[in-house]
Amino acid sequence: MTYQQAVEKIDSRLLFGMKPGLERMRALMEELGSPHEKVKFVHVCGTNGKGSVCTLVSSVLRESGYKTGLNISPYVLDFRERFQIDGEMITEEELIQEVEEIWPAVERLDARDIIVSEFELVTAIALHWFALKGCDIAVLEVGMGGLHDATNVIPTPEAAAVMSISLDHTAWLGDTVEQIALEKSGIIKQGGRVVLYPEQQPGVRDVIQGVCTGRGAELHIPDMDRVTVCSEDIDGTGFEAEGLKLHTPFLGGHQVKNAAVALELIKILRGRGFDISDENLAEGFRKAFIPARMEVLSRKPLCLLDGGHNPGCALVLKDVLERYVPGRKVAIIGMMSDKDSAAALETVGSMFSKIITVRPDNPRSLGAGDLAGIASRFCPEAVPAESFPEALDMALEDIGEDGALIACGSFYMAGELRPLLLEKFTDR
């Protein structure tokens, strides 16, 4: 089996769509010898902020000498980003081996009419690989929701976090933040330890507190009055908390709250016996990196790449642009058809002098012409591009040396555009 054939086998499960429920994952784990019971975990759910917190915590654990797995969704540049140990992606050969070992179990379940989905297979590969490689701990990012998400097959984790909750995937999770919070609270297990993002829409905290009380779980909420921001610029955020001076390369005021959640998770892990020094904590925060999350690829002209596809992400982008990016701004935007592109564009559209729309190479993507039609309601000029290179050429011609290029929208768009941007800019 080649690497491409392995990925095609995984992708073939997309035909079966998304199916809520853990019965298939439990059956698959049993077929594989229960690898999910051989590793300790940190489990993170929420609408926004999951990736940042998972990256911060895994970076700190790695810096502290623990063999640390990281499972994220979606990937940006390479499918293998979903599976990482100590900051390194799974090799192509290892992924082939994982598919060759797990696929017979998938076929056995098929024969029993237990049909494993693509995301369930991806999650199973991650759990099996982490156990096989002897990870001390793994950080798991929930794919969607919580209760019925494939990652929730794990036993009670060392620590869990519920990040910022807003309306997203409403067809699956519910059309109120309280319903969505209840679904996401499904990762809270009996006797667990949970950190709640400190700023939530009305009703969310009550739901999470109620679930924690009912399941005898500890609830930790960061006290932002004890966190002081010391510096903010295009290179990240410096702040003081718990008597420590820390720096995260992530942009935006929300990232201080994300970092506060990560700090609470680290405190819980220390209480669970993990040896994490203040020095390793600070260094882990400093070294944390996520491609295409408020990523500065060039400073002259300024080029900012941000993958984010819901209204919450749009609000964060607006805040960053208002704080750090004065002057003329041109955007390249691509979105998925099942996302609320109108709400996102209503938030940020007026900040751009021009929006150039593209269609990512994904069956769920929104056509460039359709997206331009939506964008034209909020921006003085919105034009579709036939290709990503054409969009980039158009944008660079418009901004000159003193303007700013903002590439934003779907992570699929970010994955296609980022290599072109890296080729174009050399001062990163």
PDB file of N, CA, C and O in Angstrom, residues 270-312:
ATOM      1  N   ARG A 270      -0.379  19.297  37.137  1.00  0.00           N
ATOM      2  CA  ARG A 270       0.595  19.277  38.243  1.00  0.00           C
ATOM      3  C   ARG A 270       0.007  18.546  39.448  1.00  0.00           C
ATOM      4  O   ARG A 270       0.684  17.741  40.101  1.00  0.00           O
ATOM      5  N   GLY A 271      -1.258  18.835  39.724  1.00  0.00           N
ATOM      6  CA  GLY A 271      -1.914  18.166  40.840  1.00  0.00           C
ATOM      7  C   GLY A 271      -2.105  16.676  40.622  1.00  0.00           C
ATOM      8  O   GLY A 271      -2.289  15.923  41.577  1.00  0.00           O
ATOM      9  N   ARG A 272      -2.047  16.252  39.367  1.00  0.00           N
ATOM     10  CA  ARG A 272      -2.179  14.840  39.020  1.00  0.00           C
ATOM     11  C   ARG A 272      -0.824  14.145  38.949  1.00  0.00           C
ATOM     12  O   ARG A 272      -0.735  12.995  38.531  1.00  0.00           O
ATOM     13  N   GLY A 273       0.247  14.872  39.325  1.00  0.00           N
ATOM     14  CA  GLY A 273       1.559  14.245  39.401  1.00  0.00           C
ATOM     15  C   GLY A 273       2.506  14.560  38.268  1.00  0.00           C
ATOM     16  O   GLY A 273       3.639  14.043  38.248  1.00  0.00           O
ATOM     17  N   PHE A 274       2.103  15.402  37.329  1.00  0.00           N
ATOM     18  CA  PHE A 274       2.991  15.766  36.225  1.00  0.00           C
ATOM     19  C   PHE A 274       3.986  16.821  36.703  1.00  0.00           C
ATOM     20  O   PHE A 274       3.602  17.829  37.310  1.00  0.00           O
ATOM     21  N   ASP A 275       5.265  16.592  36.418  1.00  0.00           N
ATOM     22  CA  ASP A 275       6.346  17.478  36.855  1.00  0.00           C
ATOM     23  C   ASP A 275       6.564  18.548  35.789  1.00  0.00           C
ATOM     24  O   ASP A 275       7.258  18.306  34.784  1.00  0.00           O
ATOM     25  N   ILE A 276       5.979  19.715  35.997  1.00  0.00           N
ATOM     26  CA  ILE A 276       6.047  20.813  35.025  1.00  0.00           C
ATOM     27  C   ILE A 276       6.589  22.039  35.746  1.00  0.00           C
ATOM     28  O   ILE A 276       5.917  22.638  36.594  1.00  0.00           O
ATOM     29  N   SER A 277       7.804  22.420  35.426  1.00  0.00           N
ATOM     30  CA  SER A 277       8.418  23.577  36.075  1.00  0.00           C
ATOM     31  C   SER A 277       7.907  24.876  35.454  1.00  0.00           C
ATOM     32  O   SER A 277       7.378  24.888  34.339  1.00  0.00           O
ATOM     33  N   ASP A 278       8.080  25.978  36.178  1.00  0.00           N
ATOM     34  CA  ASP A 278       7.703  27.281  35.641  1.00  0.00           C
ATOM     35  C   ASP A 278       8.505  27.599  34.381  1.00  0.00           C
ATOM     36  O   ASP A 278       7.977  28.217  33.437  1.00  0.00           O
ATOM     37  N   GLU A 279       9.765  27.181  34.355  1.00  0.00           N
ATOM     38  CA  GLU A 279      10.615  27.441  33.187  1.00  0.00           C
ATOM     39  C   GLU A 279      10.093  26.694  31.961  1.00  0.00           C
ATOM     40  O   GLU A 279      10.013  27.255  30.860  1.00  0.00           O
ATOM     41  N   ASN A 280       9.718  25.440  32.148  1.00  0.00           N
ATOM     42  CA  ASN A 280       9.177  24.663  31.036  1.00  0.00           C
ATOM     43  C   ASN A 280       7.822  25.193  30.586  1.00  0.00           C
ATOM     44  O   ASN A 280       7.496  25.171  29.398  1.00  0.00           O
ATOM     45  N   LEU A 281       7.042  25.669  31.537  1.00  0.00           N
ATOM     46  CA  LEU A 281       5.761  26.284  31.209  1.00  0.00           C
ATOM     47  C   LEU A 281       5.961  27.505  30.321  1.00  0.00           C
ATOM     48  O   LEU A 281       5.322  27.642  29.264  1.00  0.00           O
ATOM     49  N   ALA A 282       6.848  28.406  30.732  1.00  0.00           N
ATOM     50  CA  ALA A 282       7.084  29.624  29.961  1.00  0.00           C
ATOM     51  C   ALA A 282       7.647  29.310  28.581  1.00  0.00           C
ATOM     52  O   ALA A 282       7.240  29.909  27.574  1.00  0.00           O
ATOM     53  N   GLU A 283       8.583  28.358  28.531  1.00  0.00           N
ATOM     54  CA  GLU A 283       9.194  28.012  27.250  1.00  0.00           C
ATOM     55  C   GLU A 283       8.190  27.324  26.330  1.00  0.00           C
ATOM     56  O   GLU A 283       8.172  27.544  25.118  1.00  0.00           O
ATOM     57  N   GLY A 284       7.335  26.481  26.890  1.00  0.00           N
ATOM     58  CA  GLY A 284       6.302  25.830  26.100  1.00  0.00           C
ATOM     59  C   GLY A 284       5.340  26.821  25.490  1.00  0.00           C
ATOM     60  O   GLY A 284       4.950  26.691  24.323  1.00  0.00           O
ATOM     61  N   PHE A 285       4.935  27.819  26.274  1.00  0.00           N
ATOM     62  CA  PHE A 285       4.068  28.859  25.740  1.00  0.00           C
ATOM     63  C   PHE A 285       4.761  29.623  24.609  1.00  0.00           C
ATOM     64  O   PHE A 285       4.172  29.905  23.568  1.00  0.00           O
ATOM     65  N   ARG A 286       6.021  29.954  24.824  1.00  0.00           N
ATOM     66  CA  ARG A 286       6.749  30.758  23.841  1.00  0.00           C
ATOM     67  C   ARG A 286       6.921  30.025  22.515  1.00  0.00           C
ATOM     68  O   ARG A 286       6.867  30.632  21.443  1.00  0.00           O
ATOM     69  N   LYS A 287       7.111  28.719  22.572  1.00  0.00           N
ATOM     70  CA  LYS A 287       7.389  27.943  21.367  1.00  0.00           C
ATOM     71  C   LYS A 287       6.135  27.466  20.635  1.00  0.00           C
ATOM     72  O   LYS A 287       6.229  26.910  19.538  1.00  0.00           O
ATOM     73  N   ALA A 288       4.963  27.665  21.220  1.00  0.00           N
ATOM     74  CA  ALA A 288       3.732  27.161  20.608  1.00  0.00           C
ATOM     75  C   ALA A 288       3.530  27.770  19.221  1.00  0.00           C
ATOM     76  O   ALA A 288       3.785  28.955  19.007  1.00  0.00           O
ATOM     77  N   PHE A 289       3.068  26.949  18.288  1.00  0.00           N
ATOM     78  CA  PHE A 289       2.898  27.430  16.915  1.00  0.00           C
ATOM     79  C   PHE A 289       1.765  26.684  16.236  1.00  0.00           C
ATOM     80  O   PHE A 289       1.648  25.469  16.338  1.00  0.00           O
ATOM     81  N   ILE A 290       0.928  27.444  15.538  1.00  0.00           N
ATOM     82  CA  ILE A 290      -0.120  26.862  14.699  1.00  0.00           C
ATOM     83  C   ILE A 290      -0.077  27.570  13.355  1.00  0.00           C
ATOM     84  O   ILE A 290      -0.206  28.800  13.289  1.00  0.00           O
ATOM     85  N   PRO A 291       0.103  26.856  12.263  1.00  0.00           N
ATOM     86  CA  PRO A 291       0.044  27.536  10.960  1.00  0.00           C
ATOM     87  C   PRO A 291      -1.362  28.031  10.673  1.00  0.00           C
ATOM     88  O   PRO A 291      -2.349  27.417  11.080  1.00  0.00           O
ATOM     89  N   ALA A 292      -1.427  29.174  10.019  1.00  0.00           N
ATOM     90  CA  ALA A 292      -2.703  29.733   9.542  1.00  0.00           C
ATOM     91  C   ALA A 292      -3.657  30.143  10.652  1.00  0.00           C
ATOM     92  O   ALA A 292      -4.858  30.220  10.449  1.00  0.00           O
ATOM     93  N   ARG A 293      -3.137  30.417  11.833  1.00  0.00           N
ATOM     94  CA  ARG A 293      -3.952  30.999  12.905  1.00  0.00           C
ATOM     95  C   ARG A 293      -3.353  32.360  13.237  1.00  0.00           C
ATOM     96  O   ARG A 293      -2.386  32.448  13.972  1.00  0.00           O
ATOM     97  N   MET A 294      -3.882  33.391  12.648  1.00  0.00           N
ATOM     98  CA  MET A 294      -3.323  34.739  12.795  1.00  0.00           C
ATOM     99  C   MET A 294      -1.813  34.711  12.516  1.00  0.00           C
ATOM    100  O   MET A 294      -1.023  35.308  13.244  1.00  0.00           O
ATOM    101  N   GLU A 295      -1.436  34.014  11.464  1.00  0.00           N
ATOM    102  CA  GLU A 295      -0.019  33.824  11.153  1.00  0.00           C
ATOM    103  C   GLU A 295       0.489  34.970  10.285  1.00  0.00           C
ATOM    104  O   GLU A 295      -0.048  35.233   9.202  1.00  0.00           O
ATOM    105  N   VAL A 296       1.522  35.648  10.758  1.00  0.00           N
ATOM    106  CA  VAL A 296       2.130  36.735  10.001  1.00  0.00           C
ATOM    107  C   VAL A 296       3.171  36.130   9.056  1.00  0.00           C
ATOM    108  O   VAL A 296       4.183  35.586   9.483  1.00  0.00           O
ATOM    109  N   LEU A 297       2.931  36.236   7.759  1.00  0.00           N
ATOM    110  CA  LEU A 297       3.824  35.673   6.760  1.00  0.00           C
ATOM    111  C   LEU A 297       4.753  36.717   6.157  1.00  0.00           C
ATOM    112  O   LEU A 297       5.764  36.370   5.555  1.00  0.00           O
ATOM    113  N   SER A 298       4.398  37.975   6.310  1.00  0.00           N
ATOM    114  CA  SER A 298       5.234  39.056   5.786  1.00  0.00           C
ATOM    115  C   SER A 298       4.884  40.330   6.546  1.00  0.00           C
ATOM    116  O   SER A 298       3.760  40.478   7.031  1.00  0.00           O
ATOM    117  N   ARG A 299       5.868  41.229   6.641  1.00  0.00           N
ATOM    118  CA  ARG A 299       5.617  42.509   7.308  1.00  0.00           C
ATOM    119  C   ARG A 299       5.615  43.687   6.343  1.00  0.00           C
ATOM    120  O   ARG A 299       5.076  44.729   6.665  1.00  0.00           O
ATOM    121  N   LYS A 300       6.248  43.546   5.195  1.00  0.00           N
ATOM    122  CA  LYS A 300       6.211  44.628   4.205  1.00  0.00           C
ATOM    123  C   LYS A 300       6.180  44.021   2.813  1.00  0.00           C
ATOM    124  O   LYS A 300       7.231  43.608   2.311  1.00  0.00           O
ATOM    125  N   PRO A 301       4.991  43.949   2.232  1.00  0.00           N
ATOM    126  CA  PRO A 301       3.711  44.351   2.817  1.00  0.00           C
ATOM    127  C   PRO A 301       3.266  43.354   3.888  1.00  0.00           C
ATOM    128  O   PRO A 301       3.700  42.198   3.875  1.00  0.00           O
ATOM    129  N   LEU A 302       2.428  43.824   4.783  1.00  0.00           N
ATOM    130  CA  LEU A 302       1.916  42.951   5.821  1.00  0.00           C
ATOM    131  C   LEU A 302       1.007  41.906   5.195  1.00  0.00           C
ATOM    132  O   LEU A 302       0.118  42.228   4.404  1.00  0.00           O
ATOM    133  N   CYS A 303       1.239  40.642   5.560  1.00  0.00           N
ATOM    134  CA  CYS A 303       0.371  39.556   5.101  1.00  0.00           C
ATOM    135  C   CYS A 303       0.008  38.706   6.303  1.00  0.00           C
ATOM    136  O   CYS A 303       0.889  38.161   6.983  1.00  0.00           O
ATOM    137  N   LEU A 304      -1.279  38.607   6.576  1.00  0.00           N
ATOM    138  CA  LEU A 304      -1.793  37.857   7.714  1.00  0.00           C
ATOM    139  C   LEU A 304      -2.701  36.757   7.195  1.00  0.00           C
ATOM    140  O   LEU A 304      -3.634  37.011   6.429  1.00  0.00           O
ATOM    141  N   LEU A 305      -2.431  35.524   7.610  1.00  0.00           N
ATOM    142  CA  LEU A 305      -3.235  34.376   7.196  1.00  0.00           C
ATOM    143  C   LEU A 305      -3.981  33.829   8.398  1.00  0.00           C
ATOM    144  O   LEU A 305      -3.382  33.516   9.428  1.00  0.00           O
ATOM    145  N   ASP A 306      -5.307  33.715   8.271  1.00  0.00           N
ATOM    146  CA  ASP A 306      -6.108  33.255   9.407  1.00  0.00           C
ATOM    147  C   ASP A 306      -7.211  32.325   8.943  1.00  0.00           C
ATOM    148  O   ASP A 306      -8.127  32.728   8.226  1.00  0.00           O
ATOM    149  N   GLY A 307      -7.120  31.067   9.349  1.00  0.00           N
ATOM    150  CA  GLY A 307      -8.183  30.122   9.074  1.00  0.00           C
ATOM    151  C   GLY A 307      -9.215  30.168  10.187  1.00  0.00           C
ATOM    152  O   GLY A 307      -8.905  29.919  11.341  1.00  0.00           O
ATOM    153  N   GLY A 308     -10.423  30.495   9.844  1.00  0.00           N
ATOM    154  CA  GLY A 308     -11.509  30.569  10.828  1.00  0.00           C
ATOM    155  C   GLY A 308     -12.808  30.751  10.085  1.00  0.00           C
ATOM    156  O   GLY A 308     -12.906  31.617   9.228  1.00  0.00           O
ATOM    157  N   HIS A 309     -13.825  29.944  10.406  1.00  0.00           N
ATOM    158  CA  HIS A 309     -14.969  29.880   9.506  1.00  0.00           C
ATOM    159  C   HIS A 309     -16.313  30.114  10.192  1.00  0.00           C
ATOM    160  O   HIS A 309     -17.343  29.738   9.654  1.00  0.00           O
ATOM    161  N   ASN A 310     -16.321  30.716  11.360  1.00  0.00           N
ATOM    162  CA  ASN A 310     -17.609  30.974  11.985  1.00  0.00           C
ATOM    163  C   ASN A 310     -17.658  32.411  12.505  1.00  0.00           C
ATOM    164  O   ASN A 310     -16.643  33.112  12.516  1.00  0.00           O
ATOM    165  N   PRO A 311     -18.819  32.890  12.939  1.00  0.00           N
ATOM    166  CA  PRO A 311     -18.931  34.279  13.394  1.00  0.00           C
ATOM    167  C   PRO A 311     -17.990  34.642  14.524  1.00  0.00           C
ATOM    168  O   PRO A 311     -17.487  35.758  14.585  1.00  0.00           O
ATOM    169  N   GLY A 312     -17.724  33.692  15.439  1.00  0.00           N
ATOM    170  CA  GLY A 312     -16.787  33.967  16.526  1.00  0.00           C
ATOM    171  C   GLY A 312     -15.397  34.261  16.005  1.00  0.00           C
ATOM    172  O   GLY A 312     -14.712  35.183  16.476  1.00  0.00           O
TER     173      GLY A 312
END
